[in-house]
mmCIF file of C-alpha atoms in Angstrom:
data_model
loop_
_atom_site.group_PDB
_atom_site.id
_atom_site.type_symbol
_atom_site.label_atom_id
_atom_site.label_comp_id
_atom_site.label_asym_id
_atom_site.label_seq_id
_atom_site.Cartn_x
_atom_site.Cartn_y
_atom_site.Cartn_z
ATOM 1 C CA UNK D 1 6.237 -15.400 -5.888
ATOM 2 C CA UNK D 2 3.902 -18.425 -6.281
ATOM 3 C CA UNK D 3 2.405 -17.898 -2.807
ATOM 4 C CA UNK D 4 1.564 -14.273 -3.599
ATOM 5 C CA UNK D 5 0.028 -15.309 -6.916
ATOM 6 C CA UNK D 6 -2.134 -17.940 -5.164
ATOM 7 C CA UNK D 7 -3.296 -15.376 -2.604
ATOM 8 C CA UNK D 8 -4.145 -12.794 -5.267
ATOM 9 C CA UNK D 9 -5.990 -15.424 -7.310
ATOM 10 C CA UNK D 10 -8.137 -16.302 -4.280
ATOM 11 C CA UNK D 11 -8.822 -12.635 -3.544
ATOM 12 C CA UNK D 12 -9.766 -11.930 -7.141
ATOM 13 C CA UNK D 13 -12.083 -14.947 -7.324
ATOM 14 C CA UNK D 14 -13.906 -13.891 -4.135
ATOM 15 C CA UNK D 15 -15.574 -10.983 -5.927
ATOM 16 C CA UNK D 16 -14.747 -8.519 -3.136
ATOM 17 C CA UNK D 17 -12.418 -5.516 -3.181
ATOM 18 C CA UNK D 18 -9.308 -5.638 -1.041
ATOM 19 C CA UNK D 19 -6.585 -3.408 0.332
ATOM 20 C CA UNK D 20 -3.273 -5.213 0.833
ATOM 21 C CA UNK D 21 -0.543 -3.369 2.704
ATOM 22 C CA UNK D 22 2.792 -4.232 4.182
ATOM 23 C CA UNK D 23 6.544 -3.844 4.256
ATOM 24 C CA UNK D 24 7.510 -5.741 1.114
ATOM 25 C CA UNK D 25 11.210 -4.741 1.172
ATOM 26 C CA UNK D 26 11.251 -3.778 -2.494
ATOM 27 C CA UNK D 27 11.927 -0.101 -3.062
ATOM 28 C CA UNK D 28 9.449 1.220 -5.597
ATOM 29 C CA UNK D 29 11.670 4.248 -6.229
ATOM 30 C CA UNK D 30 14.450 2.026 -7.640
ATOM 31 C CA UNK D 31 13.008 0.835 -10.915
ATOM 32 C CA UNK D 32 11.108 -2.388 -11.621
ATOM 33 C CA UNK D 33 9.513 -4.362 -8.789
ATOM 34 C CA UNK D 34 8.465 -8.001 -9.175
ATOM 35 C CA UNK D 35 5.970 -7.555 -6.327
ATOM 36 C CA UNK D 36 4.339 -4.500 -7.916
ATOM 37 C CA UNK D 37 4.252 -6.282 -11.287
ATOM 38 C CA UNK D 38 2.539 -9.290 -9.691
ATOM 39 C CA UNK D 39 -0.126 -7.103 -8.070
ATOM 40 C CA UNK D 40 -0.689 -5.261 -11.352
ATOM 41 C CA UNK D 41 -1.249 -8.559 -13.177
ATOM 42 C CA UNK D 42 -4.219 -9.054 -10.835
ATOM 43 C CA UNK D 43 -5.469 -5.471 -11.386
ATOM 44 C CA UNK D 44 -4.312 -4.098 -8.032
ATOM 45 C CA UNK D 45 -3.096 -0.481 -7.969
ATOM 46 C CA UNK D 46 -0.205 0.769 -5.834
ATOM 47 C CA UNK D 47 -1.426 3.728 -3.775
ATOM 48 C CA UNK D 48 1.745 4.979 -2.054
ATOM 49 C CA UNK D 49 3.418 7.688 -4.119
ATOM 50 C CA UNK D 50 5.853 9.263 -1.669
ATOM 51 C CA UNK D 51 8.763 8.015 0.398
ATOM 52 C CA UNK D 52 7.897 6.060 3.542
ATOM 53 C CA UNK D 53 11.379 6.098 5.085
ATOM 54 C CA UNK D 54 14.065 8.575 6.051
ATOM 55 C CA UNK D 55 16.229 6.967 3.357
ATOM 56 C CA UNK D 56 13.847 8.145 0.605
ATOM 57 C CA UNK D 57 12.429 4.719 -0.233
ATOM 58 C CA UNK D 58 8.983 3.248 -0.748
ATOM 59 C CA UNK D 59 9.226 -0.106 1.013
ATOM 60 C CA UNK D 60 5.751 0.086 2.508
ATOM 61 C CA UNK D 61 3.258 -0.743 -0.205
ATOM 62 C CA UNK D 62 -0.527 -0.276 -0.225
ATOM 63 C CA UNK D 63 -2.370 -2.035 -3.050
ATOM 64 C CA UNK D 64 -6.078 -1.652 -3.863
ATOM 65 C CA UNK D 65 -8.134 -3.989 -6.041
ATOM 66 C CA UNK D 66 -11.077 -1.676 -6.762
ATOM 67 C CA UNK D 67 -11.137 0.541 -9.820
ATOM 68 C CA UNK D 68 -13.998 2.675 -8.496
ATOM 69 C CA UNK D 69 -12.906 3.281 -4.896
ATOM 70 C CA UNK D 70 -10.067 5.756 -4.434
ATOM 71 C CA UNK D 71 -7.438 5.458 -1.716
ATOM 72 C CA UNK D 72 -5.294 8.341 -0.508
ATOM 73 C CA UNK D 73 -2.110 7.613 1.433
ATOM 74 C CA UNK D 74 0.148 10.197 2.971
ATOM 75 C CA UNK D 75 2.763 10.438 5.685
ATOM 76 C CA UNK D 76 1.555 12.955 8.245
ATOM 77 C CA UNK D 77 4.442 12.842 10.698
ATOM 78 C CA UNK D 78 7.065 10.559 12.068
ATOM 79 C CA UNK D 79 8.038 9.655 15.597
ATOM 80 C CA UNK D 80 11.063 7.945 17.073
ATOM 81 C CA UNK D 81 10.219 5.001 19.304
ATOM 82 C CA UNK D 82 12.750 2.542 20.728
ATOM 83 C CA UNK D 83 15.209 3.182 17.921
ATOM 84 C CA UNK D 84 12.659 2.720 15.155
ATOM 85 C CA UNK D 85 10.804 5.286 13.119
ATOM 86 C CA UNK D 86 7.031 5.113 13.323
ATOM 87 C CA UNK D 87 5.147 6.860 10.536
ATOM 88 C CA UNK D 88 1.627 8.015 11.252
ATOM 89 C CA UNK D 89 -0.358 7.585 8.055
ATOM 90 C CA UNK D 90 -3.907 8.180 7.003
ATOM 91 C CA UNK D 91 -5.608 6.091 4.392
ATOM 92 C CA UNK D 92 -8.707 7.758 2.999
ATOM 93 C CA UNK D 93 -11.241 5.693 1.129
ATOM 94 C CA UNK D 94 -13.928 7.318 -0.952
ATOM 95 C CA UNK D 95 -16.238 6.781 -3.885
ATOM 96 C CA UNK D 96 -16.274 9.075 -6.916
ATOM 97 C CA UNK D 97 -13.357 11.133 -5.607
ATOM 98 C CA UNK D 98 -15.032 12.067 -2.309
ATOM 99 C CA UNK D 99 -13.526 10.897 0.950
ATOM 100 C CA UNK D 100 -15.864 8.930 3.160
ATOM 101 C CA UNK D 101 -13.644 7.457 5.883
ATOM 102 C CA UNK D 102 -10.124 7.758 7.181
ATOM 103 C CA UNK D 103 -8.193 4.975 8.829
ATOM 104 C CA UNK D 104 -5.124 5.666 10.893
ATOM 105 C CA UNK D 105 -2.352 3.153 10.328
ATOM 106 C CA UNK D 106 1.130 2.887 11.745
ATOM 107 C CA UNK D 107 4.021 1.716 9.646
ATOM 108 C CA UNK D 108 7.211 0.726 11.440
ATOM 109 C CA UNK D 109 10.371 1.128 9.396
#
């Protein structure tokens, strides 16, 4: 975890807000997560609240450093592609609760 802590320290010291996302291979639906705890120590919020896999897990994390910008993550649909499941997701970013932009992201599970 030292590498993650160094990265988060650098991000925090930059003064900018960040979104960090990825397949962290820790299921957030199965109790404590050392990765989530580490992000929370640096004031990042986890934004994914629903399962990202067919196996009812949250392995795909999206963390946001801003306390004023809101992020909305949801699984819109899934597609099978070469034996893998591709989830089509939208991440909405807005100020004061209003959505201003949507970004389409693909998560491969």
